[in-house]
Tab-separated table of C-alpha atoms and ligand atoms in Angstrom:
chain	number	residue	atom	x	y	z
A	557	MET	CA	15.242	19.800	-15.608
A	558	THR	CA	14.526	21.404	-12.251
A	559	THR	CA	17.119	22.984	-10.027
A	560	LEU	CA	16.851	23.413	-6.290
A	561	PRO	CA	17.914	26.507	-4.389
A	562	PRO	CA	21.455	25.578	-3.218
A	563	SER	CA	20.447	26.125	0.419
A	564	VAL	CA	17.819	23.356	0.112
A	565	SER	CA	20.296	20.848	-1.349
A	566	GLU	CA	22.785	21.730	1.365
A	567	ALA	CA	20.221	21.341	4.104
A	568	ILE	CA	19.280	17.867	2.838
A	569	HIS	CA	22.894	16.860	2.732
A	570	LYS	CA	23.687	18.175	6.206
A	571	GLN	CA	20.629	16.618	7.805
A	572	ARG	CA	21.270	13.062	6.540
A	573	ASP	CA	22.070	11.660	9.975
A	574	SER	CA	19.215	13.496	11.614
A	575	TYR	CA	16.772	12.106	9.004
A	576	LEU	CA	17.973	8.603	9.710
A	577	SER	CA	17.810	8.925	13.474
A	578	ARG	CA	14.331	10.429	13.325
A	579	LEU	CA	13.154	7.623	11.023
A	580	PHE	CA	14.533	5.234	13.647
A	581	GLU	CA	12.449	6.947	16.340
A	582	LEU	CA	9.278	6.300	14.377
A	583	LEU	CA	10.340	2.742	13.520
A	584	ARG	CA	10.718	1.958	17.232
A	585	ILE	CA	6.967	2.409	17.692
A	586	PRO	CA	5.164	-0.901	16.956
A	587	SER	CA	2.147	0.729	15.293
A	588	VAL	CA	0.337	-2.414	14.144
A	589	SER	CA	-3.150	-1.334	13.094
A	590	ALA	CA	-4.609	-4.832	12.734
A	591	ASP	CA	-4.095	-5.837	16.372
A	592	PRO	CA	-6.080	-3.938	19.062
A	593	GLY	CA	-3.269	-4.748	21.496
A	594	PHE	CA	-1.145	-2.153	19.696
A	595	SER	CA	-3.690	0.655	19.388
A	596	GLN	CA	-1.838	2.840	21.917
A	597	ASP	CA	1.283	2.464	19.779
A	598	VAL	CA	-0.611	3.509	16.661
A	599	TYR	CA	-1.701	6.549	18.642
A	600	ARG	CA	1.894	7.242	19.712
A	601	ALA	CA	3.004	7.077	16.085
A	602	ALA	CA	0.278	9.598	15.178
A	603	LYS	CA	1.540	11.906	17.916
A	604	TRP	CA	5.105	11.554	16.664
A	605	VAL	CA	4.035	12.497	13.132
A	606	ALA	CA	1.894	15.415	14.339
A	607	ALA	CA	4.733	16.728	16.532
A	608	THR	CA	7.093	16.560	13.550
A	609	PHE	CA	4.691	18.639	11.438
A	610	GLU	CA	4.260	21.130	14.252
A	611	GLY	CA	8.024	21.402	14.588
A	612	MET	CA	8.105	22.388	10.906
A	613	GLY	CA	5.602	25.163	11.488
A	614	LEU	CA	2.752	23.479	9.617
A	615	LYS	CA	-0.850	23.892	10.651
A	616	THR	CA	-1.505	20.444	12.097
A	617	GLN	CA	-4.596	18.550	13.167
A	618	THR	CA	-5.111	15.040	14.485
A	619	VAL	CA	-8.548	13.664	13.700
A	620	LYS	CA	-9.848	11.209	16.280
A	621	THR	CA	-11.867	8.470	14.649
A	622	ALA	CA	-13.787	5.380	15.726
A	623	THR	CA	-10.580	3.398	15.110
A	624	HIS	CA	-7.142	4.925	14.487
A	625	PRO	CA	-6.225	8.632	14.278
A	626	ILE	CA	-5.522	10.533	11.053
A	627	VAL	CA	-2.956	13.337	10.946
A	628	LEU	CA	-3.473	16.359	8.687
A	629	ALA	CA	-1.066	19.221	8.102
A	630	GLU	CA	-0.723	22.074	5.654
A	631	SER	CA	1.814	24.660	4.662
A	632	PRO	CA	1.065	28.403	4.681
A	633	HIS	CA	-1.065	29.173	1.641
A	634	ILE	CA	0.564	30.680	-1.440
A	635	ALA	CA	-2.053	32.144	-3.767
A	636	GLY	CA	-1.898	30.942	-7.362
A	637	ALA	CA	0.490	28.062	-6.683
A	638	PRO	CA	-0.586	24.453	-7.255
A	639	THR	CA	-1.568	22.327	-4.266
A	640	VAL	CA	-0.218	18.834	-3.708
A	641	LEU	CA	-1.728	16.419	-1.200
A	642	VAL	CA	0.803	13.941	0.192
A	643	TYR	CA	-0.732	10.727	1.494
A	644	GLY	CA	1.071	8.079	3.538
A	645	HIS	CA	0.627	5.767	6.500
A	646	PHE	CA	2.349	5.290	9.845
A	647	ASP	CA	0.755	1.947	10.676
A	648	VAL	CA	2.501	-1.329	9.919
A	649	GLN	CA	1.704	-4.997	9.378
A	650	PRO	CA	2.195	-7.465	12.257
A	651	ALA	CA	5.846	-8.489	12.649
A	652	ASP	CA	5.350	-12.218	13.124
A	653	PRO	CA	6.963	-14.734	12.720
A	654	LEU	CA	9.366	-13.013	15.124
A	655	GLU	CA	11.921	-15.820	15.204
A	656	GLU	CA	12.749	-15.218	11.547
A	657	TRP	CA	14.007	-11.656	12.077
A	658	ILE	CA	17.792	-11.321	12.116
A	659	SER	CA	17.496	-8.139	14.206
A	660	PRO	CA	14.291	-7.389	16.171
A	661	PRO	CA	11.530	-5.737	14.078
A	662	TYR	CA	11.222	-2.632	16.272
A	663	ASP	CA	14.928	-2.159	16.893
A	664	PRO	CA	15.997	-0.555	13.592
A	665	THR	CA	19.462	-1.638	12.484
A	666	VAL	CA	21.576	-0.733	9.461
A	667	ARG	CA	23.271	-3.680	7.722
A	668	ASP	CA	24.842	-3.600	4.249
A	669	GLY	CA	23.390	-0.187	3.513
A	670	ASN	CA	19.854	-1.186	4.456
A	671	ILE	CA	17.635	-0.142	7.344
A	672	TYR	CA	16.035	-3.271	8.807
A	673	ALA	CA	12.782	-2.798	10.723
A	674	ARG	CA	9.051	-3.345	10.361
A	675	GLY	CA	7.745	-0.308	8.478
A	676	ALA	CA	11.165	0.717	7.117
A	677	THR	CA	9.906	0.808	3.530
A	678	ASP	CA	6.155	0.319	4.144
A	679	ASP	CA	5.572	3.095	4.738
A	680	LYS	CA	7.402	5.042	7.462
A	681	GLY	CA	10.647	5.491	5.522
A	682	GLN	CA	9.002	6.330	2.222
A	683	MET	CA	6.414	8.622	3.796
A	684	LEU	CA	9.051	10.577	5.717
A	685	THR	CA	10.970	11.418	2.539
A	686	HIS	CA	8.227	13.950	1.745
A	687	VAL	CA	8.122	15.249	5.302
A	688	PHE	CA	11.882	15.799	5.430
A	689	SER	CA	12.118	17.360	1.960
A	690	THR	CA	9.421	19.809	3.027
A	691	GLU	CA	11.265	20.530	6.253
A	692	ALA	CA	14.453	21.206	4.273
A	693	TRP	CA	12.618	23.692	2.035
A	694	LEU	CA	11.007	25.484	4.940
A	695	LYS	CA	14.037	25.610	7.211
A	696	SER	CA	16.609	26.660	4.634
A	697	HIS	CA	14.548	28.625	2.122
A	698	GLY	CA	11.809	29.928	4.392
A	699	LYS	CA	8.986	28.911	2.055
A	700	LEU	CA	7.830	26.257	-0.362
A	701	PRO	CA	7.340	26.791	-4.112
A	702	ILE	CA	3.869	25.178	-3.923
A	703	ASN	CA	1.087	24.514	-1.418
A	704	LEU	CA	1.448	21.242	0.431
A	705	LYS	CA	-1.100	19.286	2.408
A	706	PHE	CA	-0.336	16.080	4.274
A	707	LEU	CA	-2.802	13.311	5.030
A	708	ILE	CA	-1.066	10.576	7.021
A	709	GLU	CA	-3.193	7.780	8.424
A	710	GLY	CA	-2.820	4.892	10.843
A	711	GLU	CA	-5.029	2.249	9.295
A	712	GLU	CA	-3.907	1.625	5.715
A	713	GLU	CA	-2.792	-1.916	6.479
A	714	SER	CA	-6.292	-2.644	7.766
A	715	GLY	CA	-8.193	-1.239	4.809
A	716	SER	CA	-8.360	2.528	5.642
A	717	VAL	CA	-11.788	2.194	7.243
A	718	ALA	CA	-11.709	5.463	9.221
A	719	LEU	CA	-10.201	7.371	6.322
A	720	ALA	CA	-13.000	6.160	4.051
A	721	GLN	CA	-15.428	7.582	6.609
A	722	LEU	CA	-13.506	10.843	6.722
A	723	MET	CA	-13.674	10.986	2.926
A	724	SER	CA	-17.434	10.548	3.032
A	725	GLY	CA	-17.821	13.515	5.388
A	726	ALA	CA	-18.218	11.689	8.713
A	727	TYR	CA	-15.627	13.902	10.442
A	728	ASN	CA	-16.440	17.266	8.847
A	729	GLU	CA	-17.296	18.691	12.252
A	730	GLN	CA	-13.827	17.982	13.613
A	731	LEU	CA	-12.315	19.319	10.398
A	732	GLY	CA	-14.284	22.540	10.753
A	733	CYS	CA	-15.181	22.395	7.048
A	734	THR	CA	-16.096	19.806	4.454
A	735	VAL	CA	-13.535	17.131	3.688
A	736	GLU	CA	-13.615	18.269	0.052
A	737	GLU	CA	-12.511	21.743	1.149
A	738	LYS	CA	-9.958	20.404	3.583
A	739	LEU	CA	-8.280	18.123	1.052
A	740	ALA	CA	-8.811	20.207	-2.087
A	741	CYS	CA	-5.736	19.815	-4.276
A	742	ASP	CA	-4.478	19.471	-7.838
A	743	VAL	CA	-2.866	16.086	-7.443
A	744	VAL	CA	-2.061	13.484	-4.781
A	745	VAL	CA	1.480	12.179	-4.248
A	746	ILE	CA	2.135	8.814	-2.579
A	747	SER	CA	5.414	7.026	-1.986
A	748	ASP	CA	4.281	3.608	-0.837
A	749	SER	CA	5.338	1.307	-3.671
A	750	SER	CA	8.545	0.173	-5.343
A	751	GLN	CA	11.023	0.956	-8.053
A	752	PHE	CA	11.188	-1.563	-10.884
A	753	GLY	CA	14.545	-2.789	-9.650
A	754	PRO	CA	17.820	-1.582	-8.164
A	755	GLY	CA	18.919	1.424	-10.222
A	756	ILE	CA	15.640	1.394	-12.179
A	757	PRO	CA	13.368	4.055	-10.657
A	758	ALA	CA	9.742	3.965	-11.698
A	759	ILE	CA	6.417	5.734	-11.696
A	760	THR	CA	3.564	3.371	-10.871
A	761	TYR	CA	0.468	4.181	-12.927
A	762	GLY	CA	-1.808	1.406	-11.734
A	763	LEU	CA	-2.684	-0.522	-8.590
A	764	ARG	CA	-4.903	-3.500	-8.026
A	765	GLY	CA	-7.944	-3.239	-5.780
A	766	ILE	CA	-8.761	-5.689	-3.045
A	767	ILE	CA	-11.634	-7.271	-1.151
A	768	SER	CA	-11.216	-9.364	1.961
A	769	PHE	CA	-13.216	-12.228	3.449
A	770	GLU	CA	-13.220	-14.586	6.396
A	771	LEU	CA	-15.177	-17.826	6.220
A	772	THR	CA	-15.818	-19.964	9.303
A	773	LEU	CA	-17.490	-23.375	9.284
A	774	PHE	CA	-18.988	-24.637	12.534
A	775	GLY	CA	-19.260	-28.411	13.104
A	776	PRO	CA	-19.850	-30.249	16.407
A	777	LYS	CA	-20.329	-28.113	19.515
A	778	GLN	CA	-16.807	-29.028	20.676
A	779	ASP	CA	-13.787	-31.042	19.456
A	780	LEU	CA	-14.647	-34.759	19.382
A	781	HIS	CA	-12.611	-38.003	19.540
A	782	SER	CA	-12.009	-38.853	15.889
A	783	GLY	CA	-12.134	-42.586	16.632
A	784	THR	CA	-15.448	-42.520	18.445
A	785	PHE	CA	-17.105	-39.997	16.124
A	786	GLY	CA	-14.999	-39.750	12.982
A	787	GLY	CA	-16.823	-40.833	9.844
A	788	ALA	CA	-20.237	-40.090	11.316
A	789	VAL	CA	-19.742	-36.417	12.152
A	790	ALA	CA	-18.710	-34.140	9.292
A	791	ASN	CA	-15.307	-32.535	9.821
A	792	PRO	CA	-15.338	-28.731	9.252
A	793	VAL	CA	-11.638	-28.642	8.333
A	794	ASN	CA	-12.126	-31.291	5.637
A	795	ALA	CA	-15.190	-29.418	4.384
A	796	LEU	CA	-13.496	-26.017	4.420
A	797	MET	CA	-10.729	-27.403	2.248
A	798	ARG	CA	-13.265	-28.578	-0.306
A	799	VAL	CA	-15.086	-25.241	-0.242
A	800	MET	CA	-11.874	-23.288	-0.713
A	801	ALA	CA	-10.729	-25.632	-3.464
A	802	ALA	CA	-13.772	-24.588	-5.478
A	803	PHE	CA	-12.397	-21.037	-5.781
A	804	GLN	CA	-9.495	-21.743	-8.112
A	805	ASP	CA	-8.467	-24.307	-10.712
A	806	ASP	CA	-5.085	-26.014	-10.819
A	807	TYR	CA	-3.666	-23.266	-13.027
A	808	GLY	CA	-4.627	-20.249	-10.945
A	809	LYS	CA	-7.777	-19.280	-12.799
A	810	VAL	CA	-10.418	-18.054	-10.349
A	811	LEU	CA	-13.666	-20.041	-10.503
A	812	ILE	CA	-15.992	-17.558	-8.769
A	813	PRO	CA	-18.868	-17.266	-11.293
A	814	GLY	CA	-18.728	-13.962	-13.193
A	815	PHE	CA	-15.332	-13.082	-11.690
A	816	TYR	CA	-13.775	-12.067	-15.004
A	817	ASP	CA	-16.893	-10.445	-16.538
A	818	ASP	CA	-15.724	-6.840	-16.169
A	819	VAL	CA	-11.979	-7.413	-16.538
A	820	GLU	CA	-10.591	-5.406	-19.421
A	821	ALA	CA	-8.142	-7.073	-21.764
A	822	LEU	CA	-4.595	-5.792	-21.599
A	823	SER	CA	-3.807	-3.522	-24.549
A	824	GLU	CA	-1.182	-4.641	-27.012
A	825	THR	CA	0.803	-1.446	-26.349
A	826	GLU	CA	0.949	-2.100	-22.632
A	827	ARG	CA	1.855	-5.715	-23.187
A	828	GLN	CA	4.731	-4.689	-25.438
A	829	GLN	CA	5.948	-1.990	-23.048
A	830	TRP	CA	6.017	-4.473	-20.208
A	831	GLN	CA	7.860	-7.004	-22.347
A	832	SER	CA	10.601	-4.463	-22.927
A	833	LEU	CA	11.252	-4.071	-19.173
A	834	PRO	CA	14.364	-5.897	-17.982
A	835	PHE	CA	12.758	-8.801	-16.134
A	836	SER	CA	14.349	-12.140	-15.385
A	837	GLU	CA	12.090	-15.059	-14.556
A	838	ASP	CA	15.037	-16.847	-12.926
A	839	GLU	CA	15.911	-13.940	-10.656
A	840	PHE	CA	12.266	-13.600	-9.724
A	841	MET	CA	12.096	-17.283	-8.757
A	842	GLN	CA	15.297	-16.983	-6.798
A	843	GLN	CA	14.146	-13.854	-5.004
A	844	VAL	CA	10.983	-15.471	-3.676
A	845	GLY	CA	12.414	-18.972	-3.352
A	846	ILE	CA	10.189	-20.994	-5.693
A	847	ARG	CA	10.962	-23.736	-8.223
A	848	ALA	CA	8.547	-22.516	-10.861
A	849	THR	CA	6.254	-19.563	-11.433
A	850	PHE	CA	2.528	-20.139	-11.469
A	851	GLY	CA	-0.596	-18.528	-12.824
A	852	GLU	CA	-3.200	-18.138	-15.496
A	853	PRO	CA	-2.062	-19.613	-18.809
A	854	GLY	CA	-1.325	-17.078	-21.520
A	855	TYR	CA	0.036	-14.369	-19.215
A	856	SER	CA	3.577	-13.468	-18.241
A	857	THR	CA	4.617	-13.098	-14.612
A	858	ILE	CA	4.448	-9.305	-14.850
A	859	GLU	CA	1.033	-9.447	-16.520
A	860	ARG	CA	-0.251	-11.785	-13.826
A	861	CYS	CA	0.913	-9.463	-11.048
A	862	TRP	CA	-0.117	-6.146	-12.545
A	863	SER	CA	-3.193	-6.747	-14.649
A	864	ARG	CA	-5.022	-9.910	-13.584
A	865	PRO	CA	-7.326	-10.437	-10.606
A	866	THR	CA	-6.637	-13.188	-8.077
A	867	MET	CA	-7.911	-15.142	-5.095
A	868	ASP	CA	-5.424	-15.956	-2.343
A	869	ILE	CA	-5.975	-17.619	0.987
A	870	ASN	CA	-3.998	-15.532	3.500
A	871	GLY	CA	-4.410	-17.862	6.438
A	872	ILE	CA	-6.327	-20.976	7.297
A	873	THR	CA	-6.900	-22.449	10.700
A	874	GLY	CA	-8.781	-25.164	12.516
A	875	GLY	CA	-8.161	-28.152	14.733
A	876	TYR	CA	-5.064	-29.081	16.650
A	877	GLN	CA	-1.852	-27.222	15.811
A	878	GLY	CA	0.312	-27.940	18.874
A	879	GLU	CA	3.179	-30.393	19.392
A	880	GLY	CA	2.633	-34.004	18.384
A	881	GLY	CA	-0.742	-35.323	17.283
A	882	LYS	CA	-4.248	-35.093	18.638
A	883	THR	CA	-6.963	-37.269	17.141
A	884	ILE	CA	-10.040	-35.100	16.924
A	885	VAL	CA	-12.865	-33.979	14.707
A	886	PRO	CA	-12.453	-30.214	15.223
A	887	ALA	CA	-15.396	-28.022	16.156
A	888	LYS	CA	-14.659	-25.351	13.565
A	889	ALA	CA	-12.395	-24.187	10.778
A	890	SER	CA	-11.828	-20.848	9.147
A	891	ALA	CA	-9.999	-19.195	6.291
A	892	LYS	CA	-9.068	-15.561	5.649
A	893	PHE	CA	-8.839	-14.797	1.961
A	894	THR	CA	-8.585	-11.827	-0.366
A	895	CYS	CA	-9.242	-11.173	-4.014
A	896	ARG	CA	-7.045	-8.679	-5.837
A	897	LEU	CA	-9.161	-6.746	-8.294
A	898	VAL	CA	-8.305	-4.857	-11.459
A	899	PRO	CA	-9.818	-1.585	-12.709
A	900	ASN	CA	-13.454	-1.863	-13.805
A	901	GLN	CA	-14.186	-4.812	-11.484
A	902	ASP	CA	-16.810	-3.820	-8.908
A	903	PRO	CA	-15.936	-4.980	-5.353
A	904	VAL	CA	-19.640	-5.190	-4.417
A	905	LYS	CA	-20.397	-7.445	-7.364
A	906	ILE	CA	-17.453	-9.679	-6.476
A	907	ALA	CA	-18.565	-9.848	-2.827
A	908	ASN	CA	-22.008	-10.997	-3.930
A	909	ALA	CA	-20.555	-13.633	-6.231
A	910	VAL	CA	-18.390	-14.941	-3.362
A	911	LYS	CA	-21.414	-15.072	-1.012
A	912	GLN	CA	-23.301	-17.025	-3.649
A	913	LEU	CA	-20.476	-19.499	-4.218
A	914	VAL	CA	-20.031	-20.092	-0.483
A	915	GLN	CA	-23.746	-20.653	-0.053
A	916	VAL	CA	-23.789	-23.240	-2.806
A	917	ARG	CA	-20.605	-24.990	-1.667
A	918	VAL	CA	-20.876	-25.250	2.127
A	919	PRO	CA	-22.623	-28.569	2.940
A	920	GLN	CA	-26.030	-28.206	4.587
A	921	MET	CA	-24.978	-29.773	7.914
A	922	PHE	CA	-22.678	-26.862	8.757
A	923	THR	CA	-23.599	-23.459	9.954
A	924	TYR	CA	-21.167	-20.882	8.617
A	925	LYS	CA	-20.295	-17.236	8.823
A	926	LEU	CA	-18.855	-15.254	5.945
A	927	LYS	CA	-17.417	-11.895	6.996
A	928	VAL	CA	-16.834	-9.422	4.196
A	929	GLY	CA	-14.067	-6.989	5.180
A	930	HIS	CA	-12.564	-3.939	3.549
A	931	ALA	CA	-12.828	-3.349	-0.187
A	932	ALA	CA	-11.198	-1.050	-2.730
A	933	SER	CA	-11.236	-0.723	-6.499
A	934	GLY	CA	-8.220	-1.011	-8.753
A	935	ILE	CA	-6.965	2.112	-10.478
A	936	VAL	CA	-4.961	3.338	-13.443
A	937	VAL	CA	-3.857	6.956	-13.755
A	938	PRO	CA	-3.445	8.893	-17.014
A	939	LEU	CA	0.113	9.096	-18.303
A	940	ASP	CA	-0.159	12.359	-20.196
A	941	SER	CA	-0.661	14.835	-17.332
A	942	PRO	CA	1.774	17.681	-16.573
A	943	HIS	CA	2.080	16.158	-13.097
A	944	MET	CA	3.575	13.014	-14.610
A	945	ALA	CA	6.170	15.092	-16.416
A	946	ALA	CA	7.047	16.917	-13.198
A	947	ALA	CA	7.383	13.604	-11.354
A	948	ALA	CA	9.641	12.194	-14.061
A	949	ASP	CA	11.891	15.272	-13.780
A	950	ALA	CA	12.072	15.002	-10.010
A	951	ILE	CA	12.893	11.297	-10.080
A	952	THR	CA	15.583	11.863	-12.666
A	953	ALA	CA	17.108	14.499	-10.410
A	954	GLY	CA	16.918	12.358	-7.276
A	955	PHE	CA	17.817	8.940	-8.648
A	956	GLY	CA	20.070	9.903	-11.533
A	957	LYS	CA	17.950	8.092	-14.118
A	958	PRO	CA	14.590	8.718	-15.754
A	959	PRO	CA	11.806	6.478	-14.404
A	960	VAL	CA	10.226	3.575	-16.269
A	961	LEU	CA	6.442	3.242	-16.212
A	962	ILE	CA	5.045	0.305	-14.304
A	963	ARG	CA	1.860	-0.939	-12.692
A	964	SER	CA	1.840	-2.803	-9.422
A	965	GLY	CA	-0.131	-5.639	-7.920
A	966	GLY	CA	-0.470	-4.077	-4.459
A	967	SER	CA	-3.383	-2.005	-3.214
A	968	ILE	CA	-3.680	1.382	-1.517
A	969	PRO	CA	-7.369	1.380	-0.671
A	970	ILE	CA	-8.014	5.116	-0.548
A	971	VAL	CA	-6.580	6.013	-3.965
A	972	SER	CA	-9.778	5.338	-5.910
A	973	GLN	CA	-11.603	7.705	-3.545
A	974	PHE	CA	-9.186	10.530	-4.238
A	975	LYS	CA	-10.405	10.323	-7.819
A	976	ASP	CA	-14.077	9.737	-7.008
A	977	ARG	CA	-14.466	12.290	-4.199
A	978	LEU	CA	-11.806	14.927	-4.881
A	979	GLY	CA	-11.613	14.495	-8.647
A	980	VAL	CA	-7.830	14.260	-8.684
A	981	ASP	CA	-5.246	11.806	-9.959
A	982	THR	CA	-2.533	10.250	-7.862
A	983	LEU	CA	1.186	10.063	-8.564
A	984	LEU	CA	2.590	6.816	-7.167
A	985	LEU	CA	6.295	7.398	-6.734
A	986	GLY	CA	7.710	4.305	-5.085
A	987	TRP	CA	11.173	4.520	-3.588
A	988	GLY	CA	11.263	0.898	-2.314
A	989	GLN	CA	12.557	-2.288	-3.899
A	990	ASN	CA	10.626	-5.473	-4.658
A	991	ASP	CA	12.924	-7.432	-2.368
A	992	ASP	CA	12.386	-5.120	0.621
A	993	ASN	CA	10.424	-7.885	2.386
A	994	THR	CA	7.308	-5.810	2.931
A	995	HIS	CA	4.817	-7.630	5.183
A	996	SER	CA	7.553	-10.258	5.720
A	997	PRO	CA	10.336	-10.891	8.227
A	998	ASN	CA	13.423	-8.670	7.789
A	999	GLU	CA	11.674	-5.766	6.094
A	1000	LYS	CA	14.262	-3.276	4.863
A	1001	PHE	CA	14.728	0.024	3.061
A	1002	SER	CA	17.974	1.066	1.430
A	1003	VAL	CA	19.606	4.058	3.154
A	1004	GLU	CA	20.492	5.349	-0.268
A	1005	ASP	CA	16.940	5.037	-1.590
A	1006	PHE	CA	15.762	6.895	1.510
A	1007	GLN	CA	18.163	9.761	0.791
A	1008	ARG	CA	17.468	9.786	-2.940
A	1009	GLY	CA	13.761	9.834	-2.150
A	1010	ILE	CA	14.234	12.975	-0.061
A	1011	VAL	CA	16.153	14.661	-2.888
A	1012	ALA	CA	13.583	13.580	-5.493
A	1013	SER	CA	10.775	14.874	-3.292
A	1014	ALA	CA	12.494	18.249	-2.799
A	1015	HIS	CA	12.812	18.484	-6.589
A	1016	LEU	CA	9.209	17.463	-7.026
A	1017	TRP	CA	7.886	20.510	-5.205
A	1018	GLN	CA	9.982	22.728	-7.495
A	1019	ALA	CA	9.052	20.733	-10.611
A	1020	MET	CA	5.351	21.012	-9.752
A	1021	ALA	CA	5.720	24.789	-9.538
A	1022	ASP	CA	7.706	24.921	-12.799
A	1023	HIS	CA	5.243	22.756	-14.706
A	1024	ALA	CA	2.234	24.707	-13.428
A	1025	GLN	CA	3.990	27.856	-14.620
A	1026	LEU	CA	4.702	26.245	-18.007
A	1027	SER	CA	1.163	25.057	-18.554
A	1028	ARG	CA	-0.151	28.513	-17.617
A	1029	THR	CA	2.206	30.157	-20.112
A	1030	SER	CA	1.191	27.774	-22.882
A	1031	ALA	CA	-2.489	28.262	-22.012
A	1032	SER	CA	-2.139	32.022	-22.336
A	1033	LYS	CA	-0.315	31.534	-25.638
A	1034	ASP	CA	-3.232	29.402	-26.845
A	1035	LEU	CA	-5.529	32.298	-26.063
A	1036	SER	CA	-3.554	34.935	-27.923
B	923	BES	N1	2.323	-0.183	0.315
B	923	BES	C1	1.380	-1.225	0.171
B	923	BES	C2	0.731	-1.276	-1.181
B	923	BES	C3	1.659	-1.596	-2.310
B	923	BES	C4	2.537	-2.654	-2.229
B	923	BES	C5	1.605	-0.835	-3.438
B	923	BES	C6	3.388	-2.916	-3.274
B	923	BES	C7	2.434	-1.108	-4.479
B	923	BES	C8	3.333	-2.148	-4.392
B	923	BES	C9	0.299	-1.057	1.229
B	923	BES	O1	0.796	-0.714	2.481
B	923	BES	C10	-0.391	-2.365	1.414
B	923	BES	O2	0.239	-3.297	1.825
B	923	BES	N2	-1.677	-2.403	1.153
B	923	BES	C11	-2.449	-3.532	1.469
B	923	BES	C12	-3.863	-3.073	1.526
B	923	BES	C13	-4.803	-3.973	2.252
B	923	BES	C14	-4.336	-4.414	3.605
B	923	BES	C15	-6.149	-3.330	2.334
B	923	BES	C16	-2.223	-4.611	0.441
B	923	BES	O3	-1.965	-4.330	-0.736
B	923	BES	O4	-2.299	-5.776	0.828
B	924	MN	MN1	2.109	0.788	2.389
B	925	MN	MN1	1.608	-2.619	3.375
C-alpha cells in the first residue's frame, strides 16, 4: 500500500473548496467541439487549462491545429523516474435538449452531493482530478515522485481528428521535436470512464472502437404536394427507412455483410468474471427507463455492452417536423449512424462493407451521399503489468476499496494510437458513475467521487514510483 507525504494529503484536504470552484470555472465554458458556433469557447477552455498548468509551474504549450487546440504540459524532468502521460479532454457534447435540464448546463450547481453541468463527469471533472493532485504534490512537497506529461485536447467528442494528425507527426514543427519524443512515456493514464457502480471502483481494461457515418438520400428537387405527386415520386424518407432497416435484424444482430468476421469470441474466463459482478437487470432497466433489455441472443447485457459490436442510428431527419401536419413528399432525408467496434475489427473494412451495403440498398432513382466520419479501433489492455498493480493500490487508497476489472462500451478514439505509435498501454481509471447522464440532460459528477479521484491520483504518482522501484529491485535480483 502506498503512503503519501502528509503535506500532500493535507494540501488536498485544504484545497477542496478551491478545487470545486475551479472546476466550476471550467464548466461555465460551453466548449462544444461538434458545433463551429462554439469554437471560441473551446479555445477559451484550452486557455483556461493552459493557464492552470502554467500556474503550477509546468512547461506548457498550446498546439494550434486545423480544428481545435491541444494543450501539452510537463513537469521538471527527474532522471531515472518513470514517465506517465495523462490524457483528457476539455470539450463537451452539445447540451440539447435544453428544456430537460433542471439547472442550466453551463451554470454548475451542486444538488444532493452531485455537481450538475455539461462536462461535469465527461471529462472536465475527471480530467482535473489529475491536474489538482499534481498541483497538490508540487505546491506542498515541491516535487513529484515521477515524471508527468499532460495531453489535454478539445476534440475528443468529435473523434480526435487534430490529435490523430498530431500523433502522425503533422505538428512536429510546432512541437519542436517529433511527437514520439514529445509524448514518450511508460504508460498513459486516462480518467474518462466509470466505476462499476456506487462504492464499486473499477479499472477499465477494454473499450470499444467506433466508426461514424451520415447517409443522405436526395429525391425531388424540392418538397412536393403529396396529393399531387405522392405515389408517383419516390419518397426519400420512406426509402431511407427501408435502407436503414437492412442494417439490423429484429434482435439486434447487425446485417452488414462480413461485420462479425473478425470478432473474437469472448473467453470463458472473462464471461465467468463478468457474471460474478453484482449486476441487476431490473436496476439497469429502471436506470435507463426501458421495459425490457434488448440485443443479440445468447449474450448478457454486460456482454452486449462490453464485447459485441453494434450499429445505432444516432439521429434521423427529413421532411416536415414543425407544428401540425404538412402533406409533402420531402426532397431529402438523412441519418447519422455509428458502429461500435470490438478489438480486432478493422474500421476500414467495416467502412467498405457499409459503403457496399448502401450501394446495393439505395434504390436507383435516388442520388445519395455517404459521409464516412471519424474511426477508431477497440482496445484491450494487459492485466498483468506493474502499472495495473500500481493503479489498483492507488484506487484502494482513494476509494477505500480495491477495484474490480471491467470493460466498457464507450470509445476514446486516440487510445489505440497510444499503443500503435508510442508503444505504450493505457490505464483507464474511471471515477464516474454509469448514471452520470453523460451526453444526456442533467449530466452530473459526485462531489465525493471528484475528491476521491484527486486522492487516488495523488497516490497513483507515488504508487508508480514505488512499483518502478520494486520492479527494478526484482530485475537486479534476477541478474544476481
Ligand atoms: N468518455 C467517453 C468515452 C467513454 C464513455 C468511455 C463511457 C468509457 C465509458 C468519451 O468522451 C466519449 O464519449 N467518446 C465518444 C467518442 C466518439 C464521439 C468518437 C463515444 O464513445 O461516443
Ligand atoms: Mn470523455
Ligand atoms: Mn463523451
